[in-house]
Tab-separated table of C-alpha atoms in Angstrom:
chain	number	residue	atom	x	y	z
A	278	MET	CA	-0.332	0.091	0.515
A	279	THR	CA	1.418	3.429	-1.086
A	280	ASN	CA	2.101	5.828	1.614
A	281	ALA	CA	-0.123	8.438	2.151
A	282	ALA	CA	2.690	11.478	2.480
A	283	ASP	CA	4.273	9.567	-0.691
A	284	LEU	CA	1.131	9.672	-2.600
A	285	ALA	CA	0.568	13.577	-1.862
A	286	HIS	CA	4.137	13.953	-3.425
A	287	CYS	CA	3.629	12.375	-6.291
A	288	ARG	CA	-0.205	14.388	-6.825
A	289	GLU	CA	1.809	17.482	-6.213
A	290	ALA	CA	4.286	16.313	-9.020
A	291	ILE	CA	1.344	15.658	-11.455
A	292	ARG	CA	-0.577	18.737	-10.990
A	293	GLU	CA	2.502	20.583	-11.328
A	294	GLY	CA	4.022	18.762	-14.346
A	295	SER	CA	1.047	17.419	-16.519
A	296	TYR	CA	-1.585	19.263	-16.476
A	297	SER	CA	-3.919	17.211	-18.892
A	298	PHE	CA	-3.164	14.094	-17.215
A	299	HIS	CA	-4.434	15.773	-13.502
A	300	ALA	CA	-7.092	17.375	-15.365
A	301	ALA	CA	-8.437	13.803	-16.698
A	302	SER	CA	-7.534	12.073	-13.572
A	303	LYS	CA	-9.774	14.406	-11.137
A	304	LEU	CA	-12.677	11.752	-13.672
A	305	LEU	CA	-10.967	8.032	-12.170
A	306	PRO	CA	-11.997	6.128	-8.832
A	307	ALA	CA	-9.438	6.770	-6.224
A	308	HIS	CA	-8.556	2.827	-6.251
A	309	VAL	CA	-7.253	3.935	-9.967
A	310	ARG	CA	-6.262	7.350	-9.687
A	311	ASP	CA	-4.445	6.979	-6.433
A	312	PRO	CA	-1.678	4.407	-7.856
A	313	ALA	CA	-2.087	6.277	-11.649
A	314	LEU	CA	-0.755	9.162	-10.075
A	315	ALA	CA	1.848	7.086	-8.759
A	316	LEU	CA	3.225	5.664	-12.123
A	317	TYR	CA	3.048	9.092	-13.670
A	318	ALA	CA	4.909	11.068	-11.089
A	319	PHE	CA	7.787	8.191	-11.518
A	320	CYS	CA	7.400	8.084	-15.301
A	321	ARG	CA	7.327	11.861	-15.014
A	322	LEU	CA	10.707	11.850	-12.940
A	323	ALA	CA	12.207	9.653	-15.288
A	324	ASP	CA	11.317	12.035	-18.271
A	325	ASP	CA	12.856	14.837	-16.382
A	326	GLU	CA	16.064	12.892	-15.312
A	327	VAL	CA	17.201	12.492	-18.694
A	328	ASP	CA	15.338	15.907	-20.198
A	329	LEU	CA	16.986	18.151	-18.163
A	330	ASN	CA	20.628	16.400	-17.455
A	331	SER	CA	22.976	17.609	-19.739
A	332	GLN	CA	24.584	13.781	-19.401
A	333	LYS	CA	22.552	11.946	-20.651
A	334	PRO	CA	23.716	8.485	-20.465
A	335	ALA	CA	24.735	8.613	-17.237
A	336	ALA	CA	21.019	9.986	-16.276
A	337	VAL	CA	19.279	6.571	-18.112
A	338	LEU	CA	21.855	4.116	-16.038
A	339	ARG	CA	21.037	5.816	-12.831
A	340	LEU	CA	17.288	5.154	-13.925
A	341	ARG	CA	18.187	1.536	-15.003
A	342	ASP	CA	19.742	1.023	-10.946
A	343	ARG	CA	16.367	2.771	-9.413
A	344	LEU	CA	14.336	0.495	-11.683
A	345	ASP	CA	16.314	-2.642	-10.418
A	346	LEU	CA	15.551	-1.485	-6.758
A	347	ALA	CA	12.130	-0.785	-6.949
A	348	TYR	CA	11.587	-4.221	-8.007
A	349	ALA	CA	14.182	-5.931	-5.595
A	350	GLY	CA	11.891	-4.184	-2.956
A	351	THR	CA	14.162	-1.504	-1.892
A	352	PRO	CA	13.651	1.099	-3.480
A	353	ARG	CA	15.908	4.260	-3.501
A	354	ASN	CA	14.517	6.582	-0.292
A	355	ALA	CA	12.385	8.735	-2.564
A	356	PRO	CA	8.557	9.432	-2.140
A	357	ALA	CA	7.733	8.420	-6.168
A	358	ASP	CA	10.397	5.678	-6.140
A	359	ARG	CA	8.903	4.246	-2.794
A	360	ALA	CA	5.558	4.738	-4.500
A	361	PHE	CA	6.476	2.878	-7.739
A	362	ALA	CA	7.806	-0.085	-5.896
A	363	ALA	CA	4.604	-0.436	-3.675
A	364	LEU	CA	2.694	-0.232	-6.726
A	365	ILE	CA	4.871	-2.711	-8.164
A	366	GLU	CA	4.175	-5.229	-5.691
A	367	GLN	CA	0.170	-4.592	-5.412
A	368	PHE	CA	-0.743	-4.704	-8.715
A	369	GLU	CA	2.416	-7.365	-10.351
A	370	MET	CA	3.447	-4.907	-12.821
A	371	PRO	CA	5.160	-6.852	-15.233
A	372	ARG	CA	8.832	-5.286	-15.779
A	373	ALA	CA	9.113	-5.652	-19.245
A	374	LEU	CA	6.282	-2.101	-19.339
A	375	PRO	CA	8.954	0.206	-17.359
A	376	GLU	CA	11.598	-1.427	-18.958
A	377	ALA	CA	10.281	-0.460	-22.039
A	378	LEU	CA	9.826	2.810	-20.942
A	379	LEU	CA	13.295	2.885	-20.149
A	380	GLU	CA	14.394	2.314	-23.478
A	381	GLY	CA	12.777	5.058	-24.807
A	382	LEU	CA	14.473	6.816	-22.417
A	383	ALA	CA	18.210	5.358	-23.351
A	384	TRP	CA	17.318	6.286	-27.273
A	385	ASP	CA	16.473	10.177	-26.034
A	386	GLY	CA	20.149	10.098	-24.196
A	387	MET	CA	21.544	8.407	-27.525
A	388	GLU	CA	19.905	11.281	-29.444
A	389	ARG	CA	18.519	9.023	-32.142
A	390	ARG	CA	16.661	9.952	-34.853
A	391	TYR	CA	13.870	8.330	-36.618
A	392	ALA	CA	13.497	7.506	-40.070
A	393	THR	CA	10.208	6.832	-40.547
A	394	ILE	CA	6.505	7.069	-39.169
A	395	SER	CA	6.775	3.159	-38.421
A	396	ASP	CA	10.460	4.268	-36.738
A	397	LEU	CA	8.504	6.868	-34.493
A	398	ARG	CA	5.627	4.732	-33.627
A	399	GLY	CA	8.188	2.440	-32.084
A	400	TYR	CA	9.570	5.262	-30.127
A	401	SER	CA	6.307	5.914	-29.166
A	402	ALA	CA	5.393	2.516	-28.228
A	403	ARG	CA	7.775	2.784	-25.610
A	404	VAL	CA	7.765	6.482	-23.874
A	405	ALA	CA	3.683	6.565	-24.298
A	406	SER	CA	2.321	2.873	-25.119
A	407	ALA	CA	4.054	1.332	-22.055
A	408	VAL	CA	2.661	3.604	-19.751
A	409	GLY	CA	-0.952	2.585	-21.430
A	410	ALA	CA	-0.266	-0.939	-20.832
A	411	MET	CA	0.689	-0.273	-17.046
A	412	MET	CA	-2.280	1.911	-16.606
A	413	CYS	CA	-4.505	-0.927	-17.927
A	414	VAL	CA	-2.549	-3.236	-15.612
A	415	LEU	CA	-3.644	-1.296	-12.684
A	416	MET	CA	-6.976	-1.886	-14.090
A	417	GLY	CA	-6.902	-5.087	-13.427
A	418	VAL	CA	-7.563	-5.371	-18.079
A	419	ARG	CA	-5.215	-8.107	-19.268
A	420	ASP	CA	-7.615	-9.164	-22.348
A	421	GLU	CA	-4.646	-8.187	-25.539
A	422	HIS	CA	-7.884	-7.012	-27.424
A	423	ALA	CA	-7.829	-3.790	-25.096
A	424	LEU	CA	-4.417	-3.596	-24.776
A	425	ALA	CA	-3.836	-3.335	-28.415
A	426	ARG	CA	-6.706	-0.060	-28.086
A	427	ALA	CA	-4.748	1.424	-25.399
A	428	CYS	CA	-1.428	1.236	-27.093
A	429	ASP	CA	-2.736	2.819	-30.228
A	430	LEU	CA	-4.000	5.793	-27.390
A	431	GLY	CA	-0.313	6.098	-26.377
A	432	VAL	CA	1.345	6.317	-29.617
A	433	ALA	CA	-1.851	8.742	-30.629
A	434	MET	CA	-0.912	10.893	-27.386
A	435	GLN	CA	2.967	11.146	-28.011
A	436	LEU	CA	2.860	11.798	-31.511
A	437	THR	CA	0.448	14.992	-30.939
A	438	ASN	CA	2.885	15.876	-28.208
A	439	ILE	CA	6.004	15.408	-30.667
A	440	ALA	CA	3.634	17.710	-33.180
A	441	ARG	CA	3.425	20.237	-30.306
A	442	ASP	CA	6.910	20.492	-29.269
A	443	VAL	CA	8.815	20.488	-32.576
A	444	GLY	CA	9.755	24.246	-32.008
A	445	GLU	CA	10.578	23.397	-28.281
A	446	ASP	CA	12.466	19.993	-29.215
A	447	ALA	CA	14.251	21.322	-32.056
A	448	ARG	CA	15.852	24.778	-29.727
A	449	ALA	CA	16.893	22.174	-27.161
A	450	GLY	CA	19.035	20.100	-30.308
A	451	ARG	CA	16.304	17.457	-30.426
A	452	LEU	CA	14.799	16.107	-33.650
A	453	TYR	CA	11.670	13.541	-33.391
A	454	LEU	CA	10.499	14.668	-37.184
A	455	PRO	CA	10.898	11.368	-39.687
A	456	THR	CA	13.716	12.293	-41.470
A	457	GLU	CA	12.348	10.373	-44.409
A	458	MET	CA	9.871	13.300	-44.733
A	459	MET	CA	12.155	15.874	-44.185
A	460	GLU	CA	14.027	14.987	-47.185
A	461	ALA	CA	10.965	14.665	-49.273
A	462	GLU	CA	9.919	18.084	-48.545
A	463	ARG	CA	13.392	19.292	-49.191
A	464	LEU	CA	14.404	20.174	-45.397
A	465	ASP	CA	17.758	20.019	-44.317
A	466	PRO	CA	17.691	18.270	-40.338
A	467	GLU	CA	21.083	20.041	-39.710
A	468	ALA	CA	19.764	23.217	-41.051
A	469	PHE	CA	16.382	23.182	-39.602
A	470	LEU	CA	17.719	22.229	-36.000
A	471	ALA	CA	20.667	25.225	-36.551
A	472	ASN	CA	17.729	27.777	-37.344
A	473	PRO	CA	14.361	26.063	-36.588
A	474	VAL	CA	11.424	28.033	-38.763
A	475	MET	CA	8.205	28.062	-39.373
A	476	THR	CA	7.261	26.850	-43.264
A	477	PRO	CA	4.594	25.561	-45.383
A	478	ARG	CA	6.385	22.354	-46.050
A	479	LEU	CA	6.930	22.130	-42.027
A	480	ALA	CA	3.462	22.658	-41.665
A	481	LYS	CA	2.461	19.706	-43.842
A	482	ILE	CA	4.969	17.069	-41.887
A	483	ILE	CA	3.044	18.507	-38.375
A	484	ARG	CA	-0.483	17.699	-40.547
A	485	ARG	CA	0.687	14.217	-41.307
A	486	LEU	CA	1.586	13.257	-37.653
A	487	LEU	CA	-1.620	14.639	-36.425
A	488	VAL	CA	-3.499	13.072	-39.117
A	489	GLU	CA	-1.979	9.726	-37.907
A	490	ALA	CA	-2.443	10.574	-34.474
A	491	ASP	CA	-6.217	11.187	-35.378
A	492	ARG	CA	-6.032	7.576	-37.026
A	493	LEU	CA	-4.598	6.058	-33.943
A	494	TYR	CA	-7.215	8.364	-31.273
A	495	TYR	CA	-10.742	6.503	-33.249
A	496	ARG	CA	-8.929	2.918	-33.007
A	497	SER	CA	-8.641	3.362	-29.486
A	498	GLU	CA	-12.031	4.299	-28.639
A	499	PRO	CA	-13.448	0.700	-28.844
A	500	GLY	CA	-11.128	-0.454	-26.207
A	501	ILE	CA	-11.714	2.348	-23.574
A	502	ALA	CA	-15.503	1.110	-23.827
A	503	CYS	CA	-13.586	-2.794	-22.309
A	504	LEU	CA	-12.303	-1.378	-19.584
A	505	PRO	CA	-14.528	-0.902	-16.190
A	506	LEU	CA	-17.267	1.632	-16.663
A	507	SER	CA	-15.723	3.441	-12.937
A	508	VAL	CA	-12.604	4.380	-15.345
A	509	ARG	CA	-14.040	5.235	-18.502
A	510	PRO	CA	-14.868	8.682	-18.297
A	511	GLY	CA	-10.901	9.434	-17.350
A	512	ILE	CA	-9.638	7.612	-20.470
A	513	TYR	CA	-12.399	9.429	-22.396
A	514	ALA	CA	-11.286	12.701	-20.969
A	515	ALA	CA	-7.497	12.016	-21.565
A	516	ARG	CA	-8.069	11.113	-25.425
A	517	HIS	CA	-10.398	13.950	-26.174
A	518	ILE	CA	-7.899	16.469	-24.299
A	519	TYR	CA	-4.759	15.180	-26.202
A	520	ALA	CA	-6.727	15.240	-28.930
A	521	GLY	CA	-8.147	18.632	-28.497
A	522	ILE	CA	-4.211	19.849	-28.636
A	523	GLY	CA	-4.047	19.050	-32.099
A	524	LYS	CA	-6.797	20.570	-33.108
A	525	SER	CA	-5.901	23.906	-31.144
A	526	LEU	CA	-2.460	23.163	-33.310
A	527	LYS	CA	-4.114	22.605	-35.987
A	528	ARG	CA	-6.398	26.018	-36.091
A	529	ARG	CA	-2.924	28.066	-35.773
A	530	GLY	CA	-1.672	26.665	-39.206
A	531	TYR	CA	0.329	23.957	-37.279
A	532	ASP	CA	3.093	26.463	-36.375
A	533	SER	CA	4.843	24.796	-33.272
A	534	ILE	CA	7.662	26.876	-34.072
A	535	THR	CA	6.289	30.400	-32.730
A	536	MET	CA	3.973	29.275	-29.645
A	537	ARG	CA	3.168	26.125	-28.406
A	538	ALA	CA	-0.694	25.074	-28.635
A	539	HIS	CA	-2.325	24.493	-25.588
A	540	THR	CA	-5.940	23.886	-24.668
A	541	THR	CA	-8.109	26.411	-22.112
A	542	ARG	CA	-9.489	25.899	-18.645
A	543	GLY	CA	-12.940	26.069	-20.124
A	544	GLN	CA	-12.367	23.462	-22.801
A	545	LYS	CA	-10.967	20.829	-20.170
A	546	LEU	CA	-14.435	21.197	-18.491
A	547	GLY	CA	-16.598	20.635	-21.405
A	548	TRP	CA	-14.361	17.587	-22.472
A	549	LEU	CA	-14.891	16.329	-18.703
A	550	GLY	CA	-18.194	16.281	-19.119
A	551	LEU	CA	-18.363	15.330	-22.682
A	552	SER	CA	-16.328	12.178	-21.407
A	553	VAL	CA	-19.141	10.846	-18.905
A	554	LEU	CA	-22.089	11.500	-21.317
A	555	HIS	CA	-19.422	9.106	-24.086
A	556	ALA	CA	-18.607	6.659	-20.818
A	557	GLY	CA	-22.502	6.169	-20.353
A	558	ALA	CA	-23.422	6.160	-23.837
A	559	SER	CA	-20.425	3.076	-24.553
A	560	CYS	CA	-22.842	1.114	-22.347
A	561	VAL	CA	-25.695	1.137	-24.433
A	562	MET	CA	-24.192	1.004	-28.021
A	563	PRO	CA	-22.962	-1.836	-29.917
A	564	GLY	CA	-19.032	-2.794	-29.770
A	565	SER	CA	-17.007	-2.102	-32.775
A	566	ALA	CA	-15.613	-4.679	-34.328
A	567	VAL	CA	-12.264	-2.479	-34.796
A	568	ILE	CA	-11.395	-3.650	-31.301
A	569	TYR	CA	-10.461	-7.034	-33.097
A	570	ALA	CA	-7.820	-4.818	-35.237
A	571	LYS	CA	-4.620	-6.430	-34.814
A	572	PRO	CA	-1.937	-4.335	-32.275
A	573	LEU	CA	0.377	-2.047	-34.742
A	574	PRO	CA	3.699	-4.021	-35.292
A	575	GLU	CA	5.690	-1.435	-33.102
A	576	VAL	CA	3.566	-2.682	-30.066
A	577	ALA	CA	2.950	-5.938	-30.083
A	578	PHE	CA	6.247	-6.881	-27.480
A	579	LEU	CA	3.882	-4.447	-25.166
A	580	VAL	CA	0.706	-6.285	-25.704
A	581	GLU	CA	2.199	-9.955	-25.470
A	582	ALA	CA	3.854	-8.869	-22.161
A	583	ALA	CA	1.255	-6.985	-20.172
A	584	ALA	CA	-1.360	-10.044	-21.841
A	585	ARG	CA	-0.119	-12.505	-19.163
A	586	ARG	CA	1.581	-12.501	-16.375
A	587	ALA	CA	5.319	-11.925	-16.880
A	588	PRO	CA	7.924	-13.631	-15.201
A	589	ASP	CA	9.796	-12.522	-11.681
A	590	ARG	CA	12.909	-12.051	-13.703
A	591	SER	CA	13.108	-9.326	-16.729
A	592	THR	CA	12.881	-10.633	-19.925
A	593	TRP	CA	14.790	-7.849	-22.113
A	594	GLY	CA	16.463	-9.469	-24.751
A	595	ASP	CA	20.679	-8.988	-25.952
A	596	GLY	CA	19.577	-6.016	-27.948
A	597	VAL	CA	18.527	-3.960	-24.753
A	598	ILE	CA	21.208	-5.185	-22.767
A	599	SER	CA	23.962	-4.061	-25.385
A	600	LEU	CA	22.203	-1.016	-25.575
A	601	PHE	CA	23.044	-0.050	-21.721
A	602	ALA	CA	26.587	-1.611	-22.735
A	603	GLN	CA	26.772	1.801	-25.264
A	604	LEU	CA	25.598	4.311	-22.611
A	605	GLU	CA	27.797	2.802	-20.033
A	606	ALA	CA	30.796	3.408	-22.715
A	607	ARG	CA	29.477	6.817	-23.648
A	608	ASP	CA	28.907	7.750	-20.223
A	609	GLN	CA	32.714	7.151	-19.460
A	610	LEU	CA	33.623	8.927	-22.182
A	611	GLN	CA	32.110	11.962	-21.631
A	612	ARG	CA	33.730	11.410	-17.967
A	613	SER	CA	37.162	11.197	-19.491
A	614	LEU	CA	36.423	14.234	-21.392
A	615	GLU	CA	35.811	16.609	-18.150
């Protein structure tokens, strides 16, 4: 059971760090909302640890060690770590899911770029769909079809985030736009990072990301109808609020360089009300055959991990172990240059 003080710390971290999730979480029942806050606080901590640290390889390796401690039942003496360790024990969280998140953060640590939309979906699967799969575990949902749709929602949300943050990322030296799309629009990645400016060609790329996100938002909806009724309003709210960010960006001509798209408090309240109605309608409307659509190839490993009881030992493959070996080598190189 999560300590009340640790949970309060997690709640405050989410209040300050993720307005959209904090708003959506208000519609979740307490037995799901509290562990969800602990989950998101740990994920937020992990993301900030890498994003805000100049020595990214070292930051990812520290996160790996913290995850090891949490799964050993001896978490680091910090509220988010203690709350996450309690969550692991209470819900028997498959370790492959948070490990997938760390793999995505490791890719950030190596400043990896993505050539195709499929590559970008693979990244989104790790940093967002893995969280969606973990949310399903918290809700007691282990059906493969519902999990596949939850992963659709995670990828859609991450594509929305990427589209919204193009300028912010570029000014920080980060690039998530598929390089093949940039080449097709005659945009040089290095020149863009050196001088990120809004152009009609860039708008076309951002629009393509949002079109793909919208496709996946619609694919995700039949999965929400498979969740326990008490949690449906909160998940519908997350879906509507994040999709609303994309609509705001569209109204601004897809300009995410000179401004950052956002939604207003009034819009959020409207979507919260709509989500309650949507959840009620899902009880009487016939189910959609889309629920049986195959998972995206990029998220299939998450569905497999969450749909069955994961072993106590990590099933991370040799490829990921090799990835951490590369991070350790890069970290040592950085230290030697100091």
